[in-house]
PDB file of C-alpha atoms in Angstrom:
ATOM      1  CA  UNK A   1      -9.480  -9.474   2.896  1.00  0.00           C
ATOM      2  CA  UNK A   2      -7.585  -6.688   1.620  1.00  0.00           C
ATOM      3  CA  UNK A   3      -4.585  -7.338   4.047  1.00  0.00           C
ATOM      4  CA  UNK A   4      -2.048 -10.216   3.386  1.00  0.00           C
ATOM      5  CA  UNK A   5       1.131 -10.800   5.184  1.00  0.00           C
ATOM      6  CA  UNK A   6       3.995 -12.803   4.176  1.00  0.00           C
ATOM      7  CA  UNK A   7       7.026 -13.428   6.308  1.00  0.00           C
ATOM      8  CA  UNK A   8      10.198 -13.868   3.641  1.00  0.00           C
ATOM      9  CA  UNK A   9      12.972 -12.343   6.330  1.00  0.00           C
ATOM     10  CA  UNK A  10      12.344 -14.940   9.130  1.00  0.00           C
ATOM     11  CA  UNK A  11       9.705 -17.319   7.483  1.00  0.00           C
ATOM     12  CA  UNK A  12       8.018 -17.983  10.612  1.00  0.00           C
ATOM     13  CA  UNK A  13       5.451 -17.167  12.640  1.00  0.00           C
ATOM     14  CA  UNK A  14       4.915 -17.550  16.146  1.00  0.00           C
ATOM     15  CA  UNK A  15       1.333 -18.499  17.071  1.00  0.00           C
ATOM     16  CA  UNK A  16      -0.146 -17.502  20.432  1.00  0.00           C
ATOM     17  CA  UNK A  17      -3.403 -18.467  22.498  1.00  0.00           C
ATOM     18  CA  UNK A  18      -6.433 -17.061  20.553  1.00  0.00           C
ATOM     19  CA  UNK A  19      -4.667 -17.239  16.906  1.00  0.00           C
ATOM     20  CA  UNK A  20      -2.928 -14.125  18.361  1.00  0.00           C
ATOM     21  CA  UNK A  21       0.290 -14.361  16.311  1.00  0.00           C
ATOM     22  CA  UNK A  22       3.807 -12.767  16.375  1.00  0.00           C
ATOM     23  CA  UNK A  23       6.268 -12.303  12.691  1.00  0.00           C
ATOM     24  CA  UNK A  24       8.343 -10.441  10.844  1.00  0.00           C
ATOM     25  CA  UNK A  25       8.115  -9.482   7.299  1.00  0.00           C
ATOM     26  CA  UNK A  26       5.975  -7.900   4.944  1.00  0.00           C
ATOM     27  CA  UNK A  27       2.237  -6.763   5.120  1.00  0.00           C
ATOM     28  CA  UNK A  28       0.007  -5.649   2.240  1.00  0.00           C
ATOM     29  CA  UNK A  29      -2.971  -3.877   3.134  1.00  0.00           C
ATOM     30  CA  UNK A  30      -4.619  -2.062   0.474  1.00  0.00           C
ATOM     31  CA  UNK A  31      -2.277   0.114  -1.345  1.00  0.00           C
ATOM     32  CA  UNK A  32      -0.154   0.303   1.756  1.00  0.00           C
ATOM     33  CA  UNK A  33       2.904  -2.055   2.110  1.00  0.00           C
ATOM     34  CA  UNK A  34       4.769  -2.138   5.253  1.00  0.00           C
ATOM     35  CA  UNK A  35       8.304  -3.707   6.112  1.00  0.00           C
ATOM     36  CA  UNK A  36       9.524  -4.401   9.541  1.00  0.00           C
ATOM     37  CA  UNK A  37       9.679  -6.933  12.403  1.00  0.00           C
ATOM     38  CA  UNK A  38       8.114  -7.463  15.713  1.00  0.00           C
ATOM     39  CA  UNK A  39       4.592  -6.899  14.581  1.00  0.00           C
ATOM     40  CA  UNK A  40       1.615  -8.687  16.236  1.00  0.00           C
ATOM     41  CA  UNK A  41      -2.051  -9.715  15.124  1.00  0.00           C
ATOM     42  CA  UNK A  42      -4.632  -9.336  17.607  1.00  0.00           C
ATOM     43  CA  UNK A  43      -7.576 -11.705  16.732  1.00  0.00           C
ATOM     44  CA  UNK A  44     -10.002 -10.122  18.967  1.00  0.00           C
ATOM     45  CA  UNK A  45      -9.731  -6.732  17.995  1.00  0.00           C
ATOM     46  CA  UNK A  46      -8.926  -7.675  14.703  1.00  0.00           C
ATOM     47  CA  UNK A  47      -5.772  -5.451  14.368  1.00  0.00           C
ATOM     48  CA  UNK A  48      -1.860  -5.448  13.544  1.00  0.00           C
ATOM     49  CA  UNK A  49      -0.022  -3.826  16.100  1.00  0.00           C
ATOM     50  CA  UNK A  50       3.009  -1.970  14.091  1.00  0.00           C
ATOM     51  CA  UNK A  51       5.711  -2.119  16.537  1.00  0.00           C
ATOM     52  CA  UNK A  52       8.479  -1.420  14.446  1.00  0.00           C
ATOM     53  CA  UNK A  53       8.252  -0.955  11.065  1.00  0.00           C
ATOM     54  CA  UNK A  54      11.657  -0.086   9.004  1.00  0.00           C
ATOM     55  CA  UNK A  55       9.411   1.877   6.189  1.00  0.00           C
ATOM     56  CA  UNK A  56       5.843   2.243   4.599  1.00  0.00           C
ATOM     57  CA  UNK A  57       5.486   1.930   0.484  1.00  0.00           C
ATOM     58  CA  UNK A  58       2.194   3.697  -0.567  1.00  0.00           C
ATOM     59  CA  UNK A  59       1.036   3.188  -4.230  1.00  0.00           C
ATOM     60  CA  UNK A  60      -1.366   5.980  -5.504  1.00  0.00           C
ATOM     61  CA  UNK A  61      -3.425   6.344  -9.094  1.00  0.00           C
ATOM     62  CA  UNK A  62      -1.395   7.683 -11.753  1.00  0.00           C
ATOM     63  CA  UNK A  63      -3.153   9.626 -14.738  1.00  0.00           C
ATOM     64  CA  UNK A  64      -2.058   6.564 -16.747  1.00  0.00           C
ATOM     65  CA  UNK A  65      -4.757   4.044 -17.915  1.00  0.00           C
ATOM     66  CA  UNK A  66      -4.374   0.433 -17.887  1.00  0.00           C
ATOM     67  CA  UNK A  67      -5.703  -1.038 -21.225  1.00  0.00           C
ATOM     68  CA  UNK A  68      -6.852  -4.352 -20.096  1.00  0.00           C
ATOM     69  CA  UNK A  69      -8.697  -2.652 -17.354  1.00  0.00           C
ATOM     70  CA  UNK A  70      -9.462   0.597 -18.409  1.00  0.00           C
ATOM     71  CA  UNK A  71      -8.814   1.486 -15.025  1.00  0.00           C
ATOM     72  CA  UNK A  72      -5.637   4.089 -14.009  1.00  0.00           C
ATOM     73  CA  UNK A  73      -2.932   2.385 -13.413  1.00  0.00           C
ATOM     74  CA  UNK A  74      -1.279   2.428  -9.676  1.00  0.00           C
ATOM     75  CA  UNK A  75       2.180   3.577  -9.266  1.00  0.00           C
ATOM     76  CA  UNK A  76       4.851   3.444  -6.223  1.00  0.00           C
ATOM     77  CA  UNK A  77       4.863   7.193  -4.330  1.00  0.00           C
ATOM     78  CA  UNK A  78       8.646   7.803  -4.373  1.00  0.00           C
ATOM     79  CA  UNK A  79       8.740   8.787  -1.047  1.00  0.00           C
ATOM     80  CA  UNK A  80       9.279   6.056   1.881  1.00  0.00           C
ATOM     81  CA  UNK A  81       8.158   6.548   5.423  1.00  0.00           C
ATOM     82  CA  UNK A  82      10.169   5.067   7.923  1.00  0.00           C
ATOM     83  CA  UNK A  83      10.071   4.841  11.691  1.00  0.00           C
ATOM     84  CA  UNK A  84       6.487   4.086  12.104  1.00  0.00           C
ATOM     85  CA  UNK A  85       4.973   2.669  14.628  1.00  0.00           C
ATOM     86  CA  UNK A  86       0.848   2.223  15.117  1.00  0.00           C
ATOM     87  CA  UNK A  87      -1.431   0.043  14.376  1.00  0.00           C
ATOM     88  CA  UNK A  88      -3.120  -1.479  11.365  1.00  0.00           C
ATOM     89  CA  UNK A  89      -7.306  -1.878  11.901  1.00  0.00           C
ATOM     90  CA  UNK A  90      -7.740  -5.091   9.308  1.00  0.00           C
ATOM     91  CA  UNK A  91     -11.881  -5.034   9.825  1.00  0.00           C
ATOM     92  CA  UNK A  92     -14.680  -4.218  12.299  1.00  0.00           C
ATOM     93  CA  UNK A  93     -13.615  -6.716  15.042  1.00  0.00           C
ATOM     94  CA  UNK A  94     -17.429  -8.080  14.559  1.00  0.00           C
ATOM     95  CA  UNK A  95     -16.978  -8.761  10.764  1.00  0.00           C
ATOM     96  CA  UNK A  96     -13.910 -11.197  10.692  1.00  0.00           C
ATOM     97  CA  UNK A  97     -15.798 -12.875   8.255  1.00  0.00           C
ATOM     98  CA  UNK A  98     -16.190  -9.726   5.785  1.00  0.00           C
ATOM     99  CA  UNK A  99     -19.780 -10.604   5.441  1.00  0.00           C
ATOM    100  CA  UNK A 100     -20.354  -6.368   5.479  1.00  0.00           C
ATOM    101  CA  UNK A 101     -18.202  -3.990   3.355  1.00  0.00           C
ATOM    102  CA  UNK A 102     -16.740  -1.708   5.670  1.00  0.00           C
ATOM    103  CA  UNK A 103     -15.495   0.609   3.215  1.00  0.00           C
ATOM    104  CA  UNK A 104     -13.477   2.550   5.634  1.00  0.00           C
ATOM    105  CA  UNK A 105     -10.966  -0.559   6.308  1.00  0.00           C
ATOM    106  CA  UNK A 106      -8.092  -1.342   6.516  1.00  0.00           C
ATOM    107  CA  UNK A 107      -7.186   2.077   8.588  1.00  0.00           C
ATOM    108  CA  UNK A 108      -3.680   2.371   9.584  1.00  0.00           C
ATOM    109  CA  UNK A 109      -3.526   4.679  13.390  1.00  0.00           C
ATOM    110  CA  UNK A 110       0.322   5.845  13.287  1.00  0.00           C
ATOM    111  CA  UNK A 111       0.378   6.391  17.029  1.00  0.00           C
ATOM    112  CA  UNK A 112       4.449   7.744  17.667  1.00  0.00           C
ATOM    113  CA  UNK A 113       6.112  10.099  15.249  1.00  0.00           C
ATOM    114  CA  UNK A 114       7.480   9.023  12.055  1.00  0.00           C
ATOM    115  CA  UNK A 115       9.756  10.251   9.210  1.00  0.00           C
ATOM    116  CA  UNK A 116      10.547  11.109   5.412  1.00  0.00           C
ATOM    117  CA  UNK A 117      14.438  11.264   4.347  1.00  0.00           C
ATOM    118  CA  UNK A 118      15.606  12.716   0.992  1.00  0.00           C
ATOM    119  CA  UNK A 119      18.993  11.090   0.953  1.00  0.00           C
ATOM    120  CA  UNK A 120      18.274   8.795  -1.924  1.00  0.00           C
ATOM    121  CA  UNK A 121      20.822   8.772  -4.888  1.00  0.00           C
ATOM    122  CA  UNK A 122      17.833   9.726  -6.933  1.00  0.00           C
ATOM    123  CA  UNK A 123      17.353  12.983  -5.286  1.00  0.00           C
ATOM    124  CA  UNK A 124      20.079  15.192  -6.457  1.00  0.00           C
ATOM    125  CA  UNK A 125      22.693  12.474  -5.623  1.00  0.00           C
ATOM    126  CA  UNK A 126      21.973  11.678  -2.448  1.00  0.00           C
ATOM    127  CA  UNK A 127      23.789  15.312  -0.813  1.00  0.00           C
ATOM    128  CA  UNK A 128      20.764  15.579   1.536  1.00  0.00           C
ATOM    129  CA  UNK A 129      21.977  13.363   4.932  1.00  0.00           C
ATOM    130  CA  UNK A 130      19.255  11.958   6.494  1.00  0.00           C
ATOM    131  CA  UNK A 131      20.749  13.219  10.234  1.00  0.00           C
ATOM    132  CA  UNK A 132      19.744  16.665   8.654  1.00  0.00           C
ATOM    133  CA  UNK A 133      17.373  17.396   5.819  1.00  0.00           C
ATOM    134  CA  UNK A 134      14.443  15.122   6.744  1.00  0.00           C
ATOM    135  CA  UNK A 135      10.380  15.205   7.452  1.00  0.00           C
ATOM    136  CA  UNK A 136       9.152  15.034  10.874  1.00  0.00           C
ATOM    137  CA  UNK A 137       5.446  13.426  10.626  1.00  0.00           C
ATOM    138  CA  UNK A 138       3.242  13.653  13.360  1.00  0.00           C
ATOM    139  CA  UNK A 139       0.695  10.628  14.199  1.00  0.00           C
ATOM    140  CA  UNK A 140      -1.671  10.430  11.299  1.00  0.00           C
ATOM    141  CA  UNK A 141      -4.704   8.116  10.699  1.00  0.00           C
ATOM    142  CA  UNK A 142      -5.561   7.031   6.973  1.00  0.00           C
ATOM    143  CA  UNK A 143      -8.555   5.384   6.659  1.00  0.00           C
ATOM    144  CA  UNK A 144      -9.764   2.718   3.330  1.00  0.00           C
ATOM    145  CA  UNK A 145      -5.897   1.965   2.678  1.00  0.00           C
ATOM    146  CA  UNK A 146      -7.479   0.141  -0.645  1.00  0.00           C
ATOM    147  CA  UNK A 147      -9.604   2.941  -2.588  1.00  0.00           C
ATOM    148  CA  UNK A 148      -8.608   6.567  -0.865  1.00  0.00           C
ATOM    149  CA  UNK A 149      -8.149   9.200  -3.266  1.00  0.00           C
ATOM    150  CA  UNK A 150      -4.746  10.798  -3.604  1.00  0.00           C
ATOM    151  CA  UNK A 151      -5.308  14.024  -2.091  1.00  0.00           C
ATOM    152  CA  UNK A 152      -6.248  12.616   0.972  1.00  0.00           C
ATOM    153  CA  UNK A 153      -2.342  11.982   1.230  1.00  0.00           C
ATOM    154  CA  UNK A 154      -1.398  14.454   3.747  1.00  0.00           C
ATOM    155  CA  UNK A 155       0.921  14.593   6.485  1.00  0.00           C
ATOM    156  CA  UNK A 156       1.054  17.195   9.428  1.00  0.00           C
ATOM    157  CA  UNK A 157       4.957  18.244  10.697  1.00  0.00           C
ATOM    158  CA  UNK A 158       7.916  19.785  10.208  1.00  0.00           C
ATOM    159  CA  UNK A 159      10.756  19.999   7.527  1.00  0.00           C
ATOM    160  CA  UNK A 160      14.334  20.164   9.013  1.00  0.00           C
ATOM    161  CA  UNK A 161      16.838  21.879   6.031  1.00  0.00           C
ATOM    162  CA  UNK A 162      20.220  21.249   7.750  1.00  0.00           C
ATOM    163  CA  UNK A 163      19.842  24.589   9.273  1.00  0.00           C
ATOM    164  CA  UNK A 164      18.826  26.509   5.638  1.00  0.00           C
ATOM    165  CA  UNK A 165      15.675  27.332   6.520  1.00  0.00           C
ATOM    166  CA  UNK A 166      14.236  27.722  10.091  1.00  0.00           C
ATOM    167  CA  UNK A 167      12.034  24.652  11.313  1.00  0.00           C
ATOM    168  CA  UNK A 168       9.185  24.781   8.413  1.00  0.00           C
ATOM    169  CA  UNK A 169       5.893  23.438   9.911  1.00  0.00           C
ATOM    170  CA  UNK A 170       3.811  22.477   6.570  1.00  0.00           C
ATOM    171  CA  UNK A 171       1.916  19.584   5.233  1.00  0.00           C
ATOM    172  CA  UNK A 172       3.635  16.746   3.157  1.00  0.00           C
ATOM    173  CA  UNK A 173       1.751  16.373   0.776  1.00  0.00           C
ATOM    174  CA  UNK A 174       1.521  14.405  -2.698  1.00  0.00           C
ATOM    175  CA  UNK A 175       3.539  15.908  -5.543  1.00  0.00           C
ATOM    176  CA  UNK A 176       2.710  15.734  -9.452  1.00  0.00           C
ATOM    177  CA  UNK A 177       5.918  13.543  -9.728  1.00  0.00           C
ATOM    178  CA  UNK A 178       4.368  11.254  -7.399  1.00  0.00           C
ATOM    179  CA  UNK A 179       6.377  12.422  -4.396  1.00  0.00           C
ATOM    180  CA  UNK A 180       5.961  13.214  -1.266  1.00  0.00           C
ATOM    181  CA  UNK A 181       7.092  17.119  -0.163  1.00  0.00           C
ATOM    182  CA  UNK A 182       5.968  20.008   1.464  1.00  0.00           C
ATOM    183  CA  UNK A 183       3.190  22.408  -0.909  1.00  0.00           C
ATOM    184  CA  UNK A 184       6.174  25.222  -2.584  1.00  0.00           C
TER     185      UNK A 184
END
């Protein structure tokens, strides 16, 4: 499967009736990697539910080719969300075995509203707080987390400026630097 889950805050996991199970930790699924605590796997319907998750890492295709593979090489999109919440569709509940190739899977359903911050050092210095400049991303669904093109990166909501700008509502979108901002 293209979802693996490793637990290196807590390094336990609490299983339930009907290998149901409760952790906290990491989860890679696809090119998505998400950080947080209090998720839960639902065996029957074959799903993560993303109670709190403290951020989402998304790795996209760079224009950079990998010689041993020939293939481009994947790099880390500089911008984290955080505050997500949703759930994480691993497979069609009746292919647990991945006998089919359900292309579309893993799909991640953010179901509450979720955010962008600029106040990392590495953007201008860190002067953007995160109480004030910051992206407001509506619920989003991304489906085939492991081979979506990079365009298909795009985020409905609204940019806050600390009061520069009126309330923007725009798309965050992927950036040539491999960021993600609203289209300028």
């Amino acid at each position: 499967f293209p979802v693996t889950i490793s637990c290196p805050t807590a390094q336990t996991v609490l299983v339930k009736k009907n290998r149901d199970f409760y952790f906290t930790g990491m989860i890679n699924a696809g090119r998505f990697t998400f950080f947080g605590k209090e998720f839960s796997f639902n065996y029957d319907k074959f799903k993560i539910n993303l109670t709190n998750t403290d951020s989402l890492r998304i790795k996209v295709l760079s224009d950079e080719i990998d010689e041993l593979t020939g293939r481009k090489k994947l790099v880390n999109v500089k911008t984290v969300i955080q505050n997500l919440q949703g759930e994480l569709l691993i497979d069609n509940p009746n292919n647990k075995s991945g006998v089919v190739n359900f292309a579309q899977y893993p799909i991640l359903i953010s179901k509450k509203d979720s955010y962008a911050y600029y106040d990392q050092k590495s953007v201008h210095g860190g002067v953007y707080k995160r109480d004030k400049t910051f992206f407001h991303l509506e619920p989003f669904t991304i489906d085939s987390l492991d081979n979506f093109n990079n365009e298909a990166l795009s985020f409905a909501g609204e940019f806050e400026s600390a009061g520069i700008f009126p309330t923007i509502h725009e798309k965050l979108v992927l950036q040539p630097d491999k960021s993600l901002d609203i289209v300028s």
